[in-house]
Amino acid sequence: MNTGGPAFPVETTSTPWAPGMTLRDWFAGQALAGSLANPNHVLGTVTYGDIARDAYTWADAMLEARK
């Protein structure tokens, strides 16, 4: 699975870098925030799982677009 690598790698004294969240997770979080900020978004018509899957579908599309 293409995760896009680390979203915000950080140099540390104990390791060359700390990976933190993946770029895929970051993109999914941004897609989720945008989706839930939509005033026309109706939570009663979909489940939280549907919304989460959609966020990762958007994230995967963004990773594909970066190729």
Coordinates of N, CA, C and O in Angstrom, one line a residue:
M1 N 0.8 -1.2 0.0 CA 0.0 0.0 0.0 C 0.9 1.2 0.0 O 1.8 1.3 0.8
N2 N 0.6 2.2 -0.8 CA 1.3 3.4 -0.9 C 0.8 4.3 0.2 O -0.4 4.8 0.2
T3 N 1.6 4.6 1.2 CA 1.3 5.5 2.3 C 1.8 6.9 2.1 O 1.4 7.8 2.8
G4 N 2.6 7.1 1.1 CA 3.2 8.4 0.8 C 4.4 8.7 1.7 O 5.0 9.8 1.6
G5 N 4.7 7.8 2.6 CA 5.8 8.0 3.5 C 5.4 8.9 4.7 O 4.2 9.2 4.8
P6 N 6.4 9.3 5.5 CA 6.0 10.2 6.6 C 5.5 11.5 6.2 O 6.0 12.1 5.3
A7 N 4.5 12.0 6.9 CA 3.9 13.3 6.6 C 4.8 14.5 7.1 O 5.0 15.5 6.4
F8 N 5.4 14.3 8.3 CA 6.2 15.3 8.9 C 7.4 14.7 9.6 O 7.5 14.7 10.8
P9 N 8.3 14.2 8.8 CA 9.5 13.6 9.5 C 10.3 14.6 10.3 O 10.4 15.8 9.9
V10 N 10.8 14.1 11.4 CA 11.5 15.0 12.3 C 12.9 14.4 12.7 O 12.9 13.2 13.1
E11 N 13.9 15.2 12.6 CA 15.2 14.7 13.0 C 15.2 14.7 14.6 O 14.7 15.5 15.2
T12 N 15.8 13.6 15.1 CA 15.9 13.5 16.6 C 17.3 13.1 16.9 O 18.1 12.7 16.0
T13 N 17.7 13.2 18.1 CA 19.1 12.8 18.5 C 19.2 11.3 18.6 O 20.3 10.8 18.5
S14 N 18.1 10.6 18.9 CA 18.2 9.1 19.0 C 18.0 8.3 17.7 O 18.5 7.2 17.6
T15 N 17.4 8.9 16.8 CA 17.1 8.2 15.5 C 17.3 9.2 14.4 O 17.2 10.4 14.6
P16 N 17.6 8.8 13.2 CA 17.7 9.7 12.1 C 16.5 10.5 11.8 O 16.5 11.7 11.5
W17 N 15.3 9.9 12.0 CA 14.1 10.7 11.9 C 13.0 9.9 12.5 O 13.0 8.7 12.7
A18 N 11.9 10.6 13.0 CA 10.8 9.9 13.6 C 9.6 10.0 12.6 O 9.2 11.2 12.2
P19 N 9.1 8.9 12.1 CA 8.1 9.0 11.0 C 6.8 9.7 11.3 O 6.2 10.3 10.5
G20 N 6.3 9.5 12.5 CA 5.0 10.1 12.8 C 3.9 9.5 11.9 O 4.0 8.4 11.5
M21 N 2.9 10.3 11.6 CA 1.8 9.8 10.8 C 2.3 9.8 9.3 O 3.2 10.5 8.9
T22 N 1.6 8.9 8.5 CA 1.9 8.9 7.1 C 1.2 10.0 6.4 O 0.2 10.6 6.8
L23 N 1.7 10.2 5.2 CA 1.1 11.3 4.3 C -0.4 10.8 4.0 O -1.2 11.7 3.9
R24 N -0.6 9.5 3.8 CA -1.9 9.0 3.5 C -2.9 9.4 4.7 O -4.0 9.9 4.5
D25 N -2.4 9.2 5.9 CA -3.3 9.6 7.1 C -3.5 11.1 7.2 O -4.6 11.5 7.5
W26 N -2.5 11.9 6.8 CA -2.7 13.3 6.8 C -3.7 13.7 5.8 O -4.6 14.5 6.1
F27 N -3.6 13.2 4.6 CA -4.5 13.5 3.5 C -5.9 13.1 3.9 O -6.9 13.8 3.7
A28 N -6.1 11.9 4.5 CA -7.4 11.4 4.9 C -8.0 12.4 6.0 O -9.2 12.7 6.0
G29 N -7.2 12.8 6.9 CA -7.6 13.7 8.0 C -8.1 15.0 7.4 O -9.1 15.6 7.8
Q30 N -7.4 15.5 6.4 CA -7.8 16.8 5.7 C -9.1 16.6 5.0 O -10.0 17.5 5.0
A31 N -9.2 15.4 4.3 CA -10.5 15.2 3.5 C -11.6 15.0 4.5 O -12.7 15.5 4.3
L32 N -11.4 14.4 5.7 CA -12.4 14.2 6.7 C -12.9 15.6 7.2 O -14.1 15.9 7.3
A33 N -11.9 16.4 7.5 CA -12.2 17.8 8.1 C -13.1 18.6 7.0 O -14.0 19.2 7.4
G34 N -12.7 18.5 5.8 CA -13.4 19.2 4.7 C -14.8 18.7 4.6 O -15.8 19.4 4.4
S35 N -14.9 17.4 4.6 CA -16.2 16.7 4.5 C -17.2 17.1 5.6 O -18.3 17.5 5.4
L36 N -16.7 17.1 6.8 CA -17.5 17.4 8.0 C -17.8 18.9 8.1 O -18.7 19.3 8.8
A37 N -17.0 19.8 7.5 CA -17.2 21.2 7.5 C -18.3 21.6 6.5 O -18.7 22.8 6.6
N38 N -18.6 20.7 5.6 CA -19.6 21.0 4.6 C -21.0 21.2 5.3 O -21.5 20.2 5.9
P39 N -21.6 22.4 5.2 CA -22.9 22.6 5.9 C -24.0 21.7 5.3 O -25.1 21.5 6.0
N40 N -23.8 21.1 4.1 CA -24.8 20.3 3.5 C -24.6 18.8 3.9 O -25.4 17.9 3.4
H41 N -23.6 18.5 4.7 CA -23.3 17.1 5.1 C -24.3 16.7 6.1 O -24.5 17.3 7.1
V42 N -25.0 15.5 5.8 CA -26.0 15.0 6.6 C -25.5 13.7 7.2 O -25.4 12.7 6.5
L43 N -25.2 13.7 8.5 CA -24.7 12.5 9.1 C -25.7 11.4 9.2 O -25.4 10.2 9.3
G44 N -27.0 11.7 9.2 CA -28.0 10.7 9.4 C -28.2 9.8 8.2 O -28.8 8.7 8.3
T45 N -27.6 10.2 7.0 CA -27.7 9.3 5.8 C -26.6 8.4 5.6 O -26.7 7.5 4.7
V46 N -25.5 8.5 6.3 CA -24.3 7.7 6.2 C -23.8 7.3 7.6 O -24.1 8.0 8.5
T47 N -23.0 6.3 7.6 CA -22.4 5.9 8.9 C -21.0 6.6 9.1 O -20.4 7.0 8.1
Y48 N -20.5 6.6 10.3 CA -19.2 7.1 10.5 C -18.1 6.3 9.7 O -17.2 6.8 9.2
G49 N -18.4 5.0 9.6 CA -17.5 4.1 8.8 C -17.4 4.5 7.4 O -16.4 4.5 6.7
D50 N -18.6 4.9 6.8 CA -18.7 5.3 5.4 C -17.9 6.6 5.2 O -17.1 6.7 4.3
I51 N -18.0 7.5 6.2 CA -17.3 8.8 6.1 C -15.8 8.5 6.2 O -15.0 9.1 5.4
A52 N -15.3 7.7 7.1 CA -13.9 7.4 7.2 C -13.4 6.7 5.9 O -12.3 7.0 5.4
R53 N -14.1 5.7 5.4 CA -13.7 5.1 4.1 C -13.6 6.1 3.0 O -12.6 6.1 2.2
D54 N -14.5 7.0 2.9 CA -14.5 8.0 1.9 C -13.3 8.9 2.0 O -12.6 9.3 1.0
A55 N -12.9 9.2 3.3 CA -11.7 10.1 3.5 C -10.5 9.4 3.0 O -9.6 10.0 2.4
Y56 N -10.4 8.1 3.2 CA -9.2 7.3 2.7 C -9.2 7.1 1.2 O -8.2 7.1 0.6
T57 N -10.4 7.1 0.6 CA -10.5 7.0 -0.8 C -10.0 8.3 -1.4 O -9.3 8.3 -2.4
W58 N -10.3 9.4 -0.8 CA -9.8 10.7 -1.3 C -8.3 10.8 -1.1 O -7.6 11.2 -2.0
A59 N -7.8 10.3 0.1 CA -6.4 10.3 0.3 C -5.6 9.4 -0.7 O -4.6 9.9 -1.2
D60 N -6.2 8.3 -1.0 CA -5.5 7.4 -2.0 C -5.5 8.1 -3.4 O -4.5 8.0 -4.1
A61 N -6.6 8.8 -3.7 CA -6.6 9.6 -5.0 C -5.6 10.7 -5.0 O -4.9 10.9 -6.0
M62 N -5.4 11.3 -3.9 CA -4.4 12.4 -3.8 C -3.0 11.8 -3.9 O -2.1 12.4 -4.6
L63 N -2.7 10.7 -3.3 CA -1.4 10.0 -3.5 C -1.2 9.6 -4.9 O -0.1 9.7 -5.5
E64 N -2.2 9.1 -5.6 CA -2.1 8.7 -7.0 C -1.8 9.9 -7.9 O -1.0 9.9 -8.8
A65 N -2.4 11.0 -7.6 CA -2.2 12.3 -8.4 C -0.8 12.8 -8.2 O -0.3 13.5 -9.1
R66 N -0.1 12.4 -7.1 CA 1.2 12.9 -6.9 C 2.3 12.2 -7.7 O 3.4 12.6 -7.9
K67 N 1.9 11.0 -8.3 CA 2.9 10.2 -9.1 C 3.3 11.0 -10.4 O 2.6 11.7 -11.0

